[in-house]
PDB file of C-alpha atoms in Angstrom:
ATOM      1  CA  MET C  25     -23.829  -9.707   6.124  1.00 86.00           C
ATOM      2  CA  SER C  26     -23.769 -10.238   9.891  1.00 90.00           C
ATOM      3  CA  ASP C  27     -21.445 -13.243   9.386  1.00 92.00           C
ATOM      4  CA  MET C  28     -19.035 -11.050   7.443  1.00 93.00           C
ATOM      5  CA  ILE C  29     -19.089  -8.402  10.163  1.00 95.00           C
ATOM      6  CA  ALA C  30     -18.429 -11.070  12.803  1.00 95.00           C
ATOM      7  CA  ASP C  31     -15.517 -12.419  10.716  1.00 95.00           C
ATOM      8  CA  ILE C  32     -14.027  -8.949  10.364  1.00 96.00           C
ATOM      9  CA  ARG C  33     -14.362  -8.270  14.084  1.00 96.00           C
ATOM     10  CA  GLN C  34     -12.613 -11.574  14.840  1.00 97.00           C
ATOM     11  CA  MET C  35      -9.847 -10.721  12.356  1.00 96.00           C
ATOM     12  CA  LEU C  36      -9.363  -7.335  14.024  1.00 97.00           C
ATOM     13  CA  GLU C  37      -9.128  -8.961  17.452  1.00 97.00           C
ATOM     14  CA  ASP C  38      -6.626 -11.511  16.132  1.00 96.00           C
ATOM     15  CA  LEU C  39      -4.661  -8.730  14.480  1.00 96.00           C
ATOM     16  CA  GLU C  40      -4.485  -6.729  17.684  1.00 97.00           C
ATOM     17  CA  ASP C  41      -3.263  -9.807  19.573  1.00 96.00           C
ATOM     18  CA  ALA C  42      -0.647 -10.542  16.895  1.00 96.00           C
ATOM     19  CA  ARG C  43       0.540  -6.921  16.866  1.00 96.00           C
ATOM     20  CA  GLN C  44       0.983  -7.022  20.637  1.00 96.00           C
ATOM     21  CA  VAL C  45       3.025 -10.234  20.425  1.00 96.00           C
ATOM     22  CA  VAL C  46       5.196  -8.773  17.653  1.00 95.00           C
ATOM     23  CA  GLN C  47       5.693  -5.577  19.638  1.00 94.00           C
ATOM     24  CA  ASP C  48       6.788  -7.626  22.651  1.00 94.00           C
ATOM     25  CA  LEU C  49       9.116  -9.728  20.485  1.00 94.00           C
ATOM     26  CA  CYS C  50      10.787  -6.572  19.159  1.00 92.00           C
ATOM     27  CA  LYS C  51      12.031  -5.877  22.675  1.00 92.00           C
ATOM     28  CA  GLN C  52      13.743  -9.265  22.974  1.00 93.00           C
ATOM     29  CA  GLN C  53      17.117 -10.472  21.743  1.00 92.00           C
ATOM     30  CA  CYS C  54      16.992 -12.823  18.745  1.00 91.00           C
ATOM     31  CA  THR C  55      18.932 -16.075  18.480  1.00 93.00           C
ATOM     32  CA  ASP C  56      20.591 -17.678  15.456  1.00 93.00           C
ATOM     33  CA  ILE C  57      18.331 -20.739  15.670  1.00 95.00           C
ATOM     34  CA  LEU C  58      16.223 -21.554  12.596  1.00 95.00           C
ATOM     35  CA  LEU C  59      12.942 -23.337  13.248  1.00 96.00           C
ATOM     36  CA  GLU C  60      11.604 -26.047  10.958  1.00 97.00           C
ATOM     37  CA  PRO C  61       8.533 -24.861   9.064  1.00 97.00           C
ATOM     38  CA  THR C  62       5.247 -26.629   9.630  1.00 98.00           C
ATOM     39  CA  SER C  63       2.554 -27.272   7.047  1.00 98.00           C
ATOM     40  CA  ASP C  64       0.644 -24.338   8.584  1.00 98.00           C
ATOM     41  CA  ASP C  65       3.668 -22.105   7.988  1.00 97.00           C
ATOM     42  CA  PHE C  66       3.718 -23.111   4.323  1.00 98.00           C
ATOM     43  CA  LYS C  67      -0.021 -22.442   4.045  1.00 98.00           C
ATOM     44  CA  LEU C  68       0.361 -19.016   5.639  1.00 97.00           C
ATOM     45  CA  LEU C  69       3.192 -18.074   3.295  1.00 97.00           C
ATOM     46  CA  GLU C  70       1.265 -19.338   0.274  1.00 98.00           C
ATOM     47  CA  ARG C  71      -1.777 -17.273   1.313  1.00 97.00           C
ATOM     48  CA  LEU C  72       0.396 -14.210   1.948  1.00 97.00           C
ATOM     49  CA  LEU C  73       1.991 -14.420  -1.489  1.00 97.00           C
ATOM     50  CA  LYS C  74      -1.412 -14.901  -3.119  1.00 98.00           C
ATOM     51  CA  ILE C  75      -2.820 -11.859  -1.308  1.00 97.00           C
ATOM     52  CA  LYS C  76       0.173  -9.711  -2.296  1.00 97.00           C
ATOM     53  CA  GLU C  77      -0.261 -10.802  -5.909  1.00 98.00           C
ATOM     54  CA  GLU C  78      -3.961  -9.913  -5.729  1.00 98.00           C
ATOM     55  CA  GLN C  79      -3.091  -6.514  -4.206  1.00 98.00           C
ATOM     56  CA  GLU C  80      -0.733  -5.749  -7.090  1.00 97.00           C
ATOM     57  CA  TYR C  81      -3.399  -6.778  -9.613  1.00 98.00           C
ATOM     58  CA  LEU C  82      -6.063  -4.719  -7.828  1.00 98.00           C
ATOM     59  CA  ALA C  83      -3.781  -1.670  -7.669  1.00 97.00           C
ATOM     60  CA  ILE C  84      -3.294  -1.840 -11.441  1.00 98.00           C
ATOM     61  CA  GLU C  85      -6.999  -2.429 -12.049  1.00 98.00           C
ATOM     62  CA  THR C  86      -7.875   0.477  -9.745  1.00 97.00           C
ATOM     63  CA  GLU C  87      -5.573   2.833 -11.608  1.00 97.00           C
ATOM     64  CA  LEU C  88      -6.930   1.618 -14.950  1.00 98.00           C
ATOM     65  CA  ILE C  89     -10.564   2.195 -13.931  1.00 97.00           C
ATOM     66  CA  GLU C  90      -9.778   5.618 -12.435  1.00 94.00           C
ATOM     67  CA  SER C  91      -7.932   6.579 -15.621  1.00 95.00           C
ATOM     68  CA  ARG C  92     -10.846   5.430 -17.796  1.00 96.00           C
ATOM     69  CA  LEU C  93     -13.242   7.548 -15.729  1.00 94.00           C
ATOM     70  CA  LYS C  94     -10.900  10.551 -15.920  1.00 92.00           C
ATOM     71  CA  LYS C  95     -10.580  10.032 -19.682  1.00 94.00           C
ATOM     72  CA  ARG C  96     -14.373   9.867 -19.996  1.00 95.00           C
ATOM     73  CA  ILE C  97     -14.761  13.043 -17.916  1.00 94.00           C
ATOM     74  CA  GLY C  98     -12.061  14.814 -19.915  1.00 92.00           C
ATOM     75  CA  THR C  99     -12.171  18.568 -19.309  1.00 90.00           C
ATOM     76  CA  SER C 100     -15.762  18.586 -18.042  1.00 92.00           C
ATOM     77  CA  ALA C 101     -16.690  18.894 -14.367  1.00 92.00           C
ATOM     78  CA  GLY C 102     -17.575  15.225 -14.057  1.00 93.00           C
ATOM     79  CA  LEU C 103     -20.242  12.591 -14.525  1.00 94.00           C
ATOM     80  CA  ARG C 104     -23.437  13.711 -12.797  1.00 94.00           C
ATOM     81  CA  GLY C 105     -23.980  11.732  -9.629  1.00 94.00           C
ATOM     82  CA  LEU C 106     -20.976   9.458 -10.260  1.00 93.00           C
ATOM     83  CA  ALA C 107     -17.642  11.213 -10.241  1.00 92.00           C
ATOM     84  CA  THR C 108     -15.868  14.540 -10.493  1.00 90.00           C
ATOM     85  CA  TRP C 109     -12.312  15.181 -11.474  1.00 80.00           C
ATOM     86  CA  LYS C 110     -10.347  18.375 -11.724  1.00 79.00           C
ATOM     87  CA  THR C 111      -6.778  19.012 -12.765  1.00 76.00           C
ATOM     88  CA  GLN C 112      -4.783  21.411 -10.636  1.00 77.00           C
ATOM     89  CA  VAL C 113      -1.279  22.763 -10.402  1.00 76.00           C
ATOM     90  CA  SER C 114       0.650  21.531  -7.408  1.00 74.00           C
ATOM     91  CA  ARG C 115       3.709  23.401  -6.210  1.00 79.00           C
ATOM     92  CA  ARG C 116       6.026  21.262  -4.153  1.00 79.00           C
ATOM     93  CA  TYR C 117       9.525  21.929  -2.998  1.00 78.00           C
ATOM     94  CA  ASP C 118      11.882  19.231  -4.255  1.00 81.00           C
ATOM     95  CA  GLU C 119      15.062  19.490  -2.207  1.00 83.00           C
ATOM     96  CA  LYS C 120      16.926  16.924  -4.303  1.00 82.00           C
ATOM     97  CA  LEU C 121      16.135  18.802  -7.521  1.00 81.00           C
ATOM     98  CA  PHE C 122      17.071  22.108  -5.853  1.00 79.00           C
ATOM     99  CA  ARG C 123      20.450  20.762  -4.693  1.00 79.00           C
ATOM    100  CA  GLU C 124      21.120  19.316  -8.151  1.00 80.00           C
ATOM    101  CA  SER C 125      20.332  22.641  -9.828  1.00 76.00           C
ATOM    102  CA  ILE C 126      22.685  24.444  -7.419  1.00 74.00           C
ATOM    103  CA  ARG C 127      25.430  21.923  -8.179  1.00 68.00           C
ATOM    104  CA  ILE C 128      24.970  22.374 -11.911  1.00 65.00           C
ATOM    105  CA  CYS C 129      24.954  26.166 -11.536  1.00 61.00           C
ATOM    106  CA  THR C 130      28.143  26.031  -9.472  1.00 60.00           C
ATOM    107  CA  VAL C 131      29.876  23.900 -12.106  1.00 57.00           C
ATOM    108  CA  ILE C 132      28.728  26.116 -14.990  1.00 62.00           C
ATOM    109  CA  CYS C 133      29.146  29.473 -13.259  1.00 54.00           C
TER     110      CYS C 133
END
């Protein structure tokens, strides 16, 4: 466990350094020069694509598991000690829908 914590701390330090470099680069003018990719660049891209694919899979799996739990709970208050779920009405102002309804009313009226 301590190795994992050390790895995460190192990743966070590396991330902070990378963010700072990117922030500094954003202030500079870009050129039209294309660099030749290295084998490390290909490895990074391959890892990035794999992680994004895993994220998509995990997002679907997460929604599936949450939905199964909600289905199991049904209209009850929850599963004792595990999960609760409650439906509620949410009132939100949808400006796009409002403008569309005004446009339709104007055309009809």
